[in-house]
């Protein structure tokens, strides 16, 4: 059974515009950015009580009722999703709308039957995406170490936007054991960074990073086709 978005809104005492309380389109204060918190009359968080979706006009945060509950309860999306279903979920169903967005499959969620038919495909594309992201992250970490670059902000930006749980710890684990790693993808990254450094030894770090990114996107492109 799917949760009612207004039940969640009330359960967590979200502040709503009383004039819209019984409408389909309910206005509330944004629990993500709090950008409208200091203006008594402003309610920038829009909730559709029938579709169980929301969007903030300030920070652009949007999603389905599960995303809202996950945020308000501070629980992982998957755990919230599990609460409402008794059967075992397919891996594709456990992906949050934001994760689906990363593999351009979010639009499928509106039609469950269509979504269901692509479970296997979605799972594969998600796994490929995760692998690509881990490869890129490990490459950045290795390169920043070898060239003595401060790439912390680039590394964190990727971790933040990847929507992959544990990507940082898993990748760091491979980095710390890079010489003995048995993970094929980590071995591959190590070899490719070595060849990158050999091929472009006289180039500066910006060129090296550019080549790294070009190689990454080429590889991602190959996986897709
Ligand atoms: Zn907001």
Coordinates of N, CA and C and ligand atoms in Angstrom, one line a residue:
X1 N 0.8 -1.2 0.0 CA 0.0 0.0 0.0 C 0.9 1.3 0.0
X2 N 0.5 2.2 -0.8 CA 1.3 3.4 -0.9 C 0.8 4.4 0.2
X3 N 1.8 5.1 0.8 CA 1.4 6.1 1.9 C 0.8 7.3 1.3
X4 N -0.1 8.0 2.1 CA -0.7 9.2 1.6 C 0.2 10.4 2.0
X5 N 0.5 11.2 1.1 CA 1.5 12.3 1.3 C 1.0 13.2 2.4
X6 N -0.3 13.5 2.5 CA -0.8 14.4 3.6 C -0.7 13.8 5.0
X7 N -0.7 12.4 5.0 CA -0.5 11.8 6.3 C 0.9 12.0 6.8
X8 N 1.8 11.9 5.9 CA 3.2 12.1 6.2 C 3.5 13.6 6.6
X9 N 2.8 14.5 5.9 CA 3.0 15.9 6.1 C 2.5 16.2 7.6
X10 N 1.4 15.6 7.9 CA 0.8 15.9 9.3 C 1.6 15.2 10.4
X11 N 2.0 13.9 10.0 CA 2.8 13.2 11.0 C 4.1 13.9 11.5
X12 N 4.7 14.6 10.5 CA 5.9 15.3 10.8 C 5.7 16.8 11.1
X13 N 4.4 17.1 11.3 CA 4.1 18.5 11.7 C 4.6 19.6 10.7
X14 N 4.6 19.3 9.4 CA 5.0 20.3 8.5 C 4.1 21.4 8.5
X15 N 4.7 22.6 8.4 CA 3.8 23.8 8.4 C 3.2 24.1 7.0
X16 N 1.9 24.1 7.0 CA 1.3 24.3 5.7 C 0.4 25.6 5.7
X17 N 0.2 26.1 4.5 CA -0.6 27.3 4.3 C -2.1 26.8 4.6
X18 N -2.7 27.3 5.7 CA -4.0 26.8 6.1 C -5.1 27.0 5.0
X19 N -4.9 28.0 4.2 CA -5.8 28.3 3.1 C -5.8 27.2 2.1
X20 N -4.8 26.4 2.0 CA -4.7 25.4 1.0 C -4.8 24.0 1.6
X21 N -5.1 23.9 2.9 CA -5.1 22.6 3.6 C -5.9 21.5 3.0
X22 N -7.1 21.9 2.4 CA -8.0 20.8 1.9 C -8.0 20.9 0.3
X23 N -7.0 21.5 -0.2 CA -6.9 21.6 -1.7 C -6.1 20.4 -2.2
X24 N -6.1 20.2 -3.5 CA -5.3 19.2 -4.2 C -3.9 19.7 -4.1
X25 N -3.7 21.0 -4.4 CA -2.3 21.5 -4.4 C -2.1 22.2 -3.0
X26 N -1.4 21.6 -2.2 CA -1.2 22.2 -0.8 C 0.2 22.9 -0.8
X27 N 0.2 24.1 -0.2 CA 1.4 24.8 0.0 C 2.0 24.7 1.4
X28 N 3.3 24.5 1.5 CA 3.9 24.3 2.8 C 5.3 25.0 2.8
X29 N 5.9 25.0 4.0 CA 7.2 25.5 4.2 C 8.2 24.3 3.7
X30 N 9.2 24.7 3.0 CA 10.1 23.7 2.5 C 11.0 23.0 3.6
X31 N 10.9 21.7 3.8 CA 11.7 21.1 4.8 C 13.1 20.7 4.3
X32 N 13.4 21.0 3.1 CA 14.7 20.7 2.5 C 15.6 22.0 2.7
X33 N 15.2 23.1 2.1 CA 16.1 24.3 2.1 C 15.7 25.3 3.2
X34 N 14.5 25.2 3.7 CA 14.0 26.2 4.7 C 14.1 27.6 4.2
X35 N 14.1 27.8 2.9 CA 14.3 29.1 2.3 C 13.1 30.1 2.6
X36 N 12.0 29.5 2.9 CA 10.8 30.3 3.1 C 10.4 30.4 4.6
X37 N 11.4 30.0 5.4 CA 11.1 29.9 6.9 C 10.8 31.2 7.5
X38 N 11.6 32.2 7.1 CA 11.5 33.5 7.7 C 10.4 34.5 7.2
X39 N 9.7 34.0 6.2 CA 8.6 34.9 5.7 C 7.3 34.2 6.0
X40 N 6.5 34.8 6.9 CA 5.3 34.2 7.3 C 4.3 33.9 6.2
X41 N 4.3 34.7 5.2 CA 3.3 34.5 4.1 C 3.8 33.6 3.0
X42 N 5.1 33.3 3.0 CA 5.6 32.5 1.9 C 5.6 31.0 2.1
X43 N 5.0 30.3 1.2 CA 5.0 28.8 1.3 C 5.5 28.3 -0.1
X44 N 6.7 28.0 -0.2 CA 7.3 27.7 -1.5 C 7.3 26.2 -1.9
X45 N 6.9 25.4 -0.9 CA 6.9 23.9 -1.1 C 5.5 23.5 -1.5
X46 N 5.4 23.0 -2.8 CA 4.1 22.6 -3.3 C 3.9 21.1 -3.3
X47 N 2.8 20.7 -2.7 CA 2.5 19.3 -2.6 C 1.2 19.0 -3.4
X48 N 1.3 17.9 -4.2 CA 0.1 17.5 -4.8 C -0.5 16.3 -4.1
X49 N -1.6 16.5 -3.4 CA -2.2 15.5 -2.5 C -2.8 14.3 -3.2
X50 N -3.0 14.5 -4.5 CA -3.6 13.3 -5.2 C -2.5 12.5 -5.9
X51 N -1.4 13.2 -6.4 CA -0.4 12.4 -7.0 C 0.7 12.0 -6.0
X52 N 0.7 12.6 -4.8 CA 1.6 12.2 -3.8 C 3.1 12.7 -4.2
X53 N 3.1 13.8 -4.9 CA 4.5 14.3 -5.3 C 4.6 15.7 -4.7
X54 N 5.9 16.2 -4.7 CA 6.2 17.5 -4.2 C 7.3 18.2 -5.0
X55 N 7.3 19.5 -4.9 CA 8.4 20.3 -5.5 C 8.6 21.6 -4.7
X56 N 9.8 22.0 -4.5 CA 10.1 23.3 -3.9 C 10.5 24.3 -5.0
X57 N 9.8 25.4 -5.0 CA 10.1 26.4 -6.0 C 11.4 27.2 -5.7
X58 N 11.9 27.0 -4.5 CA 13.2 27.7 -4.2 C 14.4 26.8 -4.5
X59 N 14.4 25.6 -3.9 CA 15.6 24.8 -4.1 C 15.4 23.7 -5.2
X60 N 14.2 23.7 -5.7 CA 14.0 22.7 -6.8 C 13.9 21.2 -6.4
X61 N 14.0 21.0 -5.1 CA 13.9 19.6 -4.6 C 12.5 19.1 -5.0
X62 N 12.5 17.9 -5.5 CA 11.2 17.3 -5.9 C 11.2 15.8 -5.7
X63 N 10.1 15.2 -5.7 CA 10.1 13.8 -5.5 C 8.7 13.2 -5.2
X64 N 8.7 12.0 -4.8 CA 7.5 11.2 -4.5 C 7.4 11.1 -3.0
X65 N 6.2 10.7 -2.5 CA 6.0 10.7 -1.0 C 7.1 10.0 -0.3
X66 N 7.7 8.9 -0.9 CA 8.8 8.2 -0.2 C 10.0 9.1 0.1
X67 N 10.3 9.9 -0.9 CA 11.4 10.8 -0.8 C 11.2 11.8 0.4
X68 N 10.0 12.2 0.5 CA 9.7 13.2 1.6 C 9.8 12.5 2.9
X69 N 9.2 11.3 3.0 CA 9.3 10.6 4.3 C 10.7 10.2 4.6
X70 N 11.5 9.8 3.6 CA 12.9 9.5 3.9 C 13.6 10.7 4.5
X71 N 13.4 11.9 3.9 CA 14.0 13.1 4.3 C 13.6 13.5 5.8
X72 N 12.3 13.5 6.0 CA 11.8 13.9 7.3 C 12.1 12.9 8.4
X73 N 12.2 11.6 8.1 CA 12.5 10.6 9.1 C 14.0 10.4 9.2
X74 N 14.7 10.9 8.3 CA 16.2 10.7 8.2 C 16.5 9.2 8.1
X75 N 15.7 8.5 7.3 CA 15.9 7.1 7.1 C 16.3 6.9 5.6
X76 N 17.1 5.9 5.2 CA 17.4 5.7 3.8 C 16.1 5.4 3.0
X77 N 16.1 5.8 1.8 CA 15.0 5.7 0.9 C 14.5 4.2 0.9
X78 N 15.4 3.3 0.7 CA 15.1 1.9 0.6 C 14.3 1.4 1.8
X79 N 14.7 1.9 3.0 CA 14.0 1.4 4.2 C 12.5 1.9 4.3
X80 N 12.3 3.2 3.9 CA 11.0 3.7 3.8 C 10.1 3.0 2.8
X81 N 10.7 2.7 1.7 CA 10.0 2.0 0.6 C 9.6 0.6 1.0
X82 N 10.4 0.0 1.8 CA 10.2 -1.4 2.3 C 9.0 -1.4 3.2
X83 N 8.8 -0.4 4.0 CA 7.7 -0.3 5.0 C 6.4 -0.6 4.4
X84 N 6.2 -0.1 3.1 CA 4.9 -0.1 2.5 C 4.7 -1.3 1.6
X85 N 5.6 -2.2 1.6 CA 5.3 -3.4 0.7 C 5.8 -4.7 1.4
X86 N 4.9 -5.7 1.2 CA 5.2 -7.0 1.9 C 6.1 -7.9 1.1
X87 N 5.9 -7.8 -0.3 CA 6.6 -8.7 -1.1 C 8.1 -8.2 -1.3
X88 N 8.9 -9.1 -1.7 CA 10.3 -8.8 -1.9 C 10.4 -7.9 -3.1
X89 N 11.2 -6.8 -2.9 CA 11.3 -5.9 -4.1 C 12.4 -6.3 -5.0
X90 N 12.2 -6.0 -6.3 CA 13.3 -6.2 -7.2 C 14.3 -5.1 -7.0
X91 N 15.5 -5.4 -7.4 CA 16.6 -4.3 -7.2 C 16.2 -3.0 -7.9
X92 N 15.6 -3.1 -9.0 CA 15.2 -1.9 -9.8 C 14.2 -1.1 -9.0
X93 N 13.3 -1.8 -8.3 CA 12.3 -1.1 -7.5 C 12.8 -0.3 -6.3
X94 N 14.0 -0.8 -5.8 CA 14.6 -0.2 -4.7 C 15.3 1.1 -5.0
X95 N 15.5 1.4 -6.3 CA 16.1 2.6 -6.7 C 15.2 3.8 -6.4
X96 N 15.8 4.9 -5.9 CA 15.0 6.1 -5.6 C 14.8 6.8 -6.9
X97 N 13.8 7.7 -7.0 CA 13.7 8.5 -8.2 C 14.9 9.2 -8.6
X98 N 15.7 9.7 -7.7 CA 17.0 10.4 -8.0 C 18.0 9.4 -8.6
X99 N 18.0 8.2 -8.1 CA 18.9 7.2 -8.7 C 18.5 6.9 -10.1
X100 N 17.2 6.7 -10.2 CA 16.6 6.4 -11.6 C 17.0 7.5 -12.6
X101 N 17.0 8.8 -12.1 CA 17.3 9.9 -12.9 C 18.7 9.8 -13.5
X102 N 19.6 9.2 -12.7 CA 21.0 9.1 -13.1 C 21.1 8.2 -14.3
X103 N 20.2 7.2 -14.5 CA 20.3 6.4 -15.6 C 19.1 6.7 -16.6
X104 N 18.6 7.8 -16.5 CA 17.5 8.3 -17.3 C 16.3 7.4 -17.4
X105 N 15.9 6.9 -16.3 CA 14.8 6.0 -16.3 C 13.6 6.4 -15.4
X106 N 13.8 7.6 -14.9 CA 12.8 8.1 -13.9 C 11.4 8.2 -14.5
X107 N 11.3 8.6 -15.8 CA 10.0 8.8 -16.4 C 9.2 7.5 -16.4
X108 N 9.9 6.3 -16.3 CA 9.2 5.0 -16.4 C 8.3 4.8 -15.2
X109 N 8.7 5.5 -14.1 CA 8.0 5.2 -12.8 C 6.5 5.5 -12.8
X110 N 6.0 6.3 -13.8 CA 4.6 6.7 -13.8 C 3.7 5.5 -14.2
X111 N 4.3 4.6 -14.9 CA 3.5 3.5 -15.4 C 4.2 2.2 -14.9
X112 N 3.6 1.6 -13.9 CA 4.2 0.4 -13.2 C 4.5 -0.7 -14.1
X113 N 3.5 -1.0 -15.0 CA 3.7 -2.2 -15.9 C 4.9 -2.0 -16.9
X114 N 5.0 -0.8 -17.4 CA 6.1 -0.5 -18.3 C 7.5 -0.5 -17.5
X115 N 7.4 -0.1 -16.3 CA 8.6 -0.1 -15.4 C 9.0 -1.5 -15.1
X116 N 8.0 -2.3 -14.8 CA 8.3 -3.7 -14.5 C 8.9 -4.5 -15.6
X117 N 8.5 -4.2 -16.8 CA 9.1 -4.9 -18.0 C 10.6 -4.6 -18.2
X118 N 11.0 -3.5 -17.6 CA 12.4 -3.1 -17.8 C 13.3 -3.4 -16.5
X119 N 12.8 -4.1 -15.6 CA 13.5 -4.4 -14.3 C 14.9 -4.8 -14.6
X120 N 15.1 -5.9 -15.4 CA 16.4 -6.4 -15.7 C 17.3 -5.4 -16.3
X121 N 16.8 -4.7 -17.3 CA 17.5 -3.7 -18.0 C 18.0 -2.6 -17.1
X122 N 17.0 -2.1 -16.2 CA 17.3 -1.1 -15.2 C 18.4 -1.5 -14.3
X123 N 18.3 -2.7 -13.8 CA 19.3 -3.3 -12.9 C 20.7 -3.2 -13.5
X124 N 20.7 -3.7 -14.8 CA 22.0 -3.7 -15.5 C 22.6 -2.3 -15.7
X125 N 21.7 -1.4 -16.1 CA 22.2 0.0 -16.3 C 22.6 0.6 -15.0
X126 N 21.9 0.3 -13.9 CA 22.3 0.9 -12.6 C 23.7 0.3 -12.2
X127 N 23.9 -1.0 -12.4 CA 25.2 -1.6 -12.0 C 26.3 -1.0 -12.9
X128 N 26.0 -0.8 -14.2 CA 27.0 -0.2 -15.1 C 27.4 1.2 -14.6
X129 N 26.3 1.9 -14.3 CA 26.5 3.3 -13.9 C 27.4 3.4 -12.6
X130 N 27.1 2.5 -11.6 CA 27.8 2.5 -10.4 C 29.3 2.1 -10.7
X131 N 29.5 1.2 -11.6 CA 30.9 0.8 -11.9 C 31.6 2.0 -12.5
X132 N 31.0 2.6 -13.5 CA 31.6 3.8 -14.1 C 31.9 4.9 -13.2
X133 N 31.0 5.1 -12.2 CA 31.3 6.2 -11.2 C 32.4 5.8 -10.3
X134 N 32.5 4.5 -9.9 CA 33.6 4.1 -9.0 C 34.9 4.2 -9.7
X135 N 34.9 3.8 -11.0 CA 36.1 3.9 -11.8 C 36.6 5.3 -11.9
X136 N 35.7 6.2 -12.1 CA 36.1 7.6 -12.3 C 36.6 8.2 -11.0
X137 N 35.9 7.8 -9.9 CA 36.3 8.3 -8.6 C 37.7 7.8 -8.2
X138 N 37.9 6.5 -8.4 CA 39.2 6.0 -8.1 C 40.3 6.6 -8.9
X139 N 40.0 6.9 -10.2 CA 41.0 7.5 -11.1 C 41.3 8.9 -10.5
X140 N 40.3 9.6 -10.1 CA 40.6 11.0 -9.6 C 41.4 10.9 -8.3
X141 N 41.1 9.9 -7.5 CA 41.9 9.8 -6.2 C 43.3 9.4 -6.5
X142 N 43.5 8.5 -7.4 CA 44.9 8.0 -7.7 C 45.7 9.2 -8.4
X143 N 45.0 9.9 -9.3 CA 45.7 10.9 -10.0 C 46.1 12.1 -9.0
X144 N 45.2 12.4 -8.1 CA 45.5 13.5 -7.2 C 46.6 13.1 -6.3
X145 N 46.7 11.8 -6.0 CA 47.8 11.3 -5.1 C 49.1 11.4 -5.9
X146 N 49.1 10.8 -7.1 CA 50.3 10.8 -7.8 C 50.9 12.2 -8.2
X147 N 50.0 13.1 -8.5 CA 50.4 14.4 -9.0 C 50.4 15.4 -7.8
X148 N 50.0 14.9 -6.6 CA 50.0 15.8 -5.4 C 49.1 17.0 -5.6
X149 N 47.9 16.7 -6.1 CA 46.9 17.7 -6.4 C 45.8 17.7 -5.3
X150 N 45.3 18.9 -5.0 CA 44.2 19.0 -4.1 C 42.9 18.8 -4.9
X151 N 42.3 17.6 -4.9 CA 41.1 17.4 -5.7 C 39.9 17.1 -4.8
X152 N 40.1 17.4 -3.5 CA 39.0 17.1 -2.6 C 37.6 17.6 -3.0
X153 N 37.6 18.8 -3.5 CA 36.2 19.3 -3.8 C 35.7 18.6 -5.0
X154 N 36.5 18.3 -6.0 CA 36.0 17.6 -7.2 C 35.5 16.2 -6.7
X155 N 36.3 15.6 -5.9 CA 36.0 14.2 -5.4 C 34.7 14.2 -4.6
X156 N 34.5 15.2 -3.7 CA 33.3 15.3 -2.9 C 32.1 15.6 -3.8
X157 N 32.3 16.5 -4.8 CA 31.2 16.8 -5.6 C 30.7 15.6 -6.3
X158 N 31.6 14.8 -6.8 CA 31.1 13.5 -7.5 C 30.4 12.6 -6.5
X159 N 31.0 12.4 -5.3 CA 30.3 11.6 -4.3 C 28.9 12.0 -4.0
X160 N 28.8 13.3 -3.8 CA 27.5 13.9 -3.5 C 26.5 13.7 -4.5
X161 N 26.9 14.0 -5.8 CA 25.9 13.9 -6.9 C 25.6 12.5 -7.4
X162 N 26.5 11.6 -7.0 CA 26.4 10.2 -7.7 C 25.1 9.5 -7.3
X163 N 24.6 9.8 -6.1 CA 23.4 9.0 -5.6 C 23.7 7.5 -5.3
X164 N 25.0 7.2 -5.2 CA 25.4 5.8 -4.9 C 25.8 5.7 -3.4
X165 N 25.1 4.9 -2.7 CA 25.4 4.8 -1.2 C 26.8 4.1 -1.1
X166 N 27.5 4.5 -0.2 CA 28.9 3.9 0.1 C 29.9 4.1 -1.0
X167 N 29.7 4.9 -2.0 CA 30.7 4.9 -3.1 C 32.0 5.4 -2.5
X168 N 32.0 6.3 -1.6 CA 33.3 6.8 -1.1 C 34.1 5.8 -0.3
X169 N 33.4 5.1 0.6 CA 34.1 4.1 1.4 C 34.6 2.9 0.6
X170 N 33.7 2.5 -0.3 CA 34.1 1.4 -1.2 C 35.3 1.7 -2.1
X171 N 35.2 2.9 -2.6 CA 36.3 3.3 -3.5 C 37.6 3.6 -2.7
X172 N 37.5 4.2 -1.6 CA 38.7 4.4 -0.7 C 39.3 3.1 -0.3
X173 N 38.5 2.1 -0.1 CA 39.0 0.8 0.3 C 39.9 0.2 -0.9
X174 N 39.4 0.4 -2.1 CA 40.2 -0.1 -3.2 C 41.5 0.7 -3.4
X175 N 41.3 2.0 -3.1 CA 42.5 2.9 -3.2 C 43.6 2.5 -2.2
X176 N 43.2 2.2 -1.0 CA 44.1 1.9 0.1 C 44.8 0.5 -0.2
X177 N 44.1 -0.3 -1.0 CA 44.7 -1.6 -1.2 C 45.0 -1.8 -2.7
X178 N 45.3 -0.7 -3.4 CA 45.4 -0.7 -4.8 C 46.4 -1.7 -5.4
X179 N 47.5 -1.8 -4.7 CA 48.5 -2.7 -5.2 C 48.1 -4.2 -5.1
X180 N 47.2 -4.5 -4.2 CA 46.9 -5.9 -4.0 C 45.4 -6.2 -4.4
X181 N 44.7 -5.2 -4.9 CA 43.3 -5.4 -5.1 C 43.0 -6.5 -6.1
X182 N 41.9 -7.2 -5.9 CA 41.5 -8.3 -6.8 C 40.3 -7.9 -7.6
X183 N 39.8 -6.7 -7.3 CA 38.6 -6.2 -8.1 C 39.0 -5.9 -9.5
X184 N 38.4 -6.5 -10.5 CA 38.8 -6.3 -11.9 C 38.8 -4.8 -12.2
X185 N 37.8 -4.1 -11.8 CA 37.6 -2.7 -12.2 C 38.8 -1.8 -11.6
X186 N 39.2 -2.2 -10.3 CA 40.3 -1.4 -9.7 C 41.6 -1.7 -10.4
X187 N 41.8 -2.9 -10.7 CA 43.0 -3.3 -11.5 C 43.1 -2.5 -12.8
X188 N 41.9 -2.5 -13.4 CA 41.9 -1.8 -14.7 C 42.2 -0.3 -14.5
X189 N 41.6 0.3 -13.5 CA 41.9 1.7 -13.2 C 43.4 2.0 -13.0
X190 N 44.0 1.1 -12.2 CA 45.4 1.3 -11.9 C 46.2 1.2 -13.1
X191 N 45.9 0.3 -14.0 CA 46.6 0.2 -15.3 C 46.4 1.4 -16.2
X192 N 45.2 1.9 -16.2 CA 44.9 3.0 -17.1 C 45.5 4.3 -16.6
X193 N 45.6 4.4 -15.3 CA 46.3 5.6 -14.8 C 47.8 5.6 -15.1
X194 N 48.3 4.4 -14.9 CA 49.8 4.2 -15.3 C 50.0 4.6 -16.7
X195 N 49.2 4.1 -17.6 CA 49.4 4.4 -19.0 C 49.1 5.9 -19.3
X196 N 48.2 6.4 -18.6 CA 47.9 7.8 -18.8 C 49.1 8.7 -18.4
X197 N 49.7 8.3 -17.3 CA 50.9 9.1 -16.9 C 52.0 8.9 -17.8
X198 N 52.2 7.8 -18.4 CA 53.3 7.5 -19.4 C 53.0 8.3 -20.7
X199 N 51.8 8.2 -21.2 CA 51.5 8.8 -22.5 C 51.5 10.3 -22.4
X200 N 51.2 10.9 -21.2 CA 51.1 12.3 -21.2 C 52.1 12.9 -20.1
X201 N 53.2 12.3 -20.0 CA 54.1 12.7 -18.9 C 54.6 14.1 -18.9
X202 N 54.6 14.7 -20.1 CA 55.1 16.1 -20.2 C 53.9 17.1 -20.0
X203 N 52.7 16.6 -20.0 CA 51.5 17.5 -19.9 C 51.3 17.9 -18.5
X204 N 50.5 19.1 -18.3 CA 50.2 19.5 -17.0 C 48.9 18.8 -16.5
X205 N 48.6 19.0 -15.2 CA 47.5 18.3 -14.6 C 46.2 18.5 -15.2
X206 N 46.0 19.7 -15.8 CA 44.7 20.0 -16.4 C 44.4 19.1 -17.6
X207 N 45.5 18.9 -18.4 CA 45.4 18.0 -19.6 C 45.1 16.6 -19.1
X208 N 45.9 16.2 -18.1 CA 45.7 14.8 -17.6 C 44.3 14.6 -17.2
X209 N 43.7 15.6 -16.5 CA 42.3 15.4 -16.0 C 41.4 15.4 -17.2
X210 N 41.6 16.2 -18.2 CA 40.7 16.3 -19.4 C 40.8 14.9 -20.1
X211 N 42.0 14.4 -20.2 CA 42.1 13.0 -20.9 C 41.3 12.0 -20.1
X212 N 41.5 12.1 -18.8 CA 40.8 11.1 -17.9 C 39.3 11.2 -18.1
X213 N 38.8 12.4 -18.1 CA 37.3 12.5 -18.3 C 36.9 12.0 -19.7
X214 N 37.7 12.4 -20.7 CA 37.3 11.9 -22.1 C 37.3 10.4 -22.1
X215 N 38.3 9.8 -21.5 CA 38.3 8.3 -21.5 C 37.1 7.7 -20.7
X216 N 36.8 8.4 -19.6 CA 35.6 8.0 -18.8 C 34.3 8.0 -19.6
X217 N 34.1 9.1 -20.3 CA 32.8 9.2 -21.1 C 32.8 8.3 -22.3
X218 N 34.0 8.0 -22.8 CA 34.1 7.0 -23.9 C 33.7 5.7 -23.4
X219 N 34.2 5.3 -22.3 CA 33.9 4.0 -21.7 C 32.4 3.9 -21.4
X220 N 31.8 4.9 -20.8 CA 30.4 5.0 -20.4 C 29.6 4.8 -21.7
X221 N 30.0 5.5 -22.8 CA 29.3 5.4 -24.0 C 29.3 4.0 -24.6
X222 N 30.5 3.4 -24.5 CA 30.6 2.0 -25.0 C 29.7 1.0 -24.2
X223 N 29.6 1.2 -22.9 CA 28.7 0.3 -22.1 C 27.3 0.5 -22.6
X224 N 26.9 1.7 -22.9 CA 25.5 1.9 -23.3 C 25.1 1.3 -24.6
X225 N 26.0 1.2 -25.5 CA 25.6 0.7 -26.9 C 26.1 -0.7 -27.1
Ligands
LIG1 ZN1 13.3 24.2 -0.8

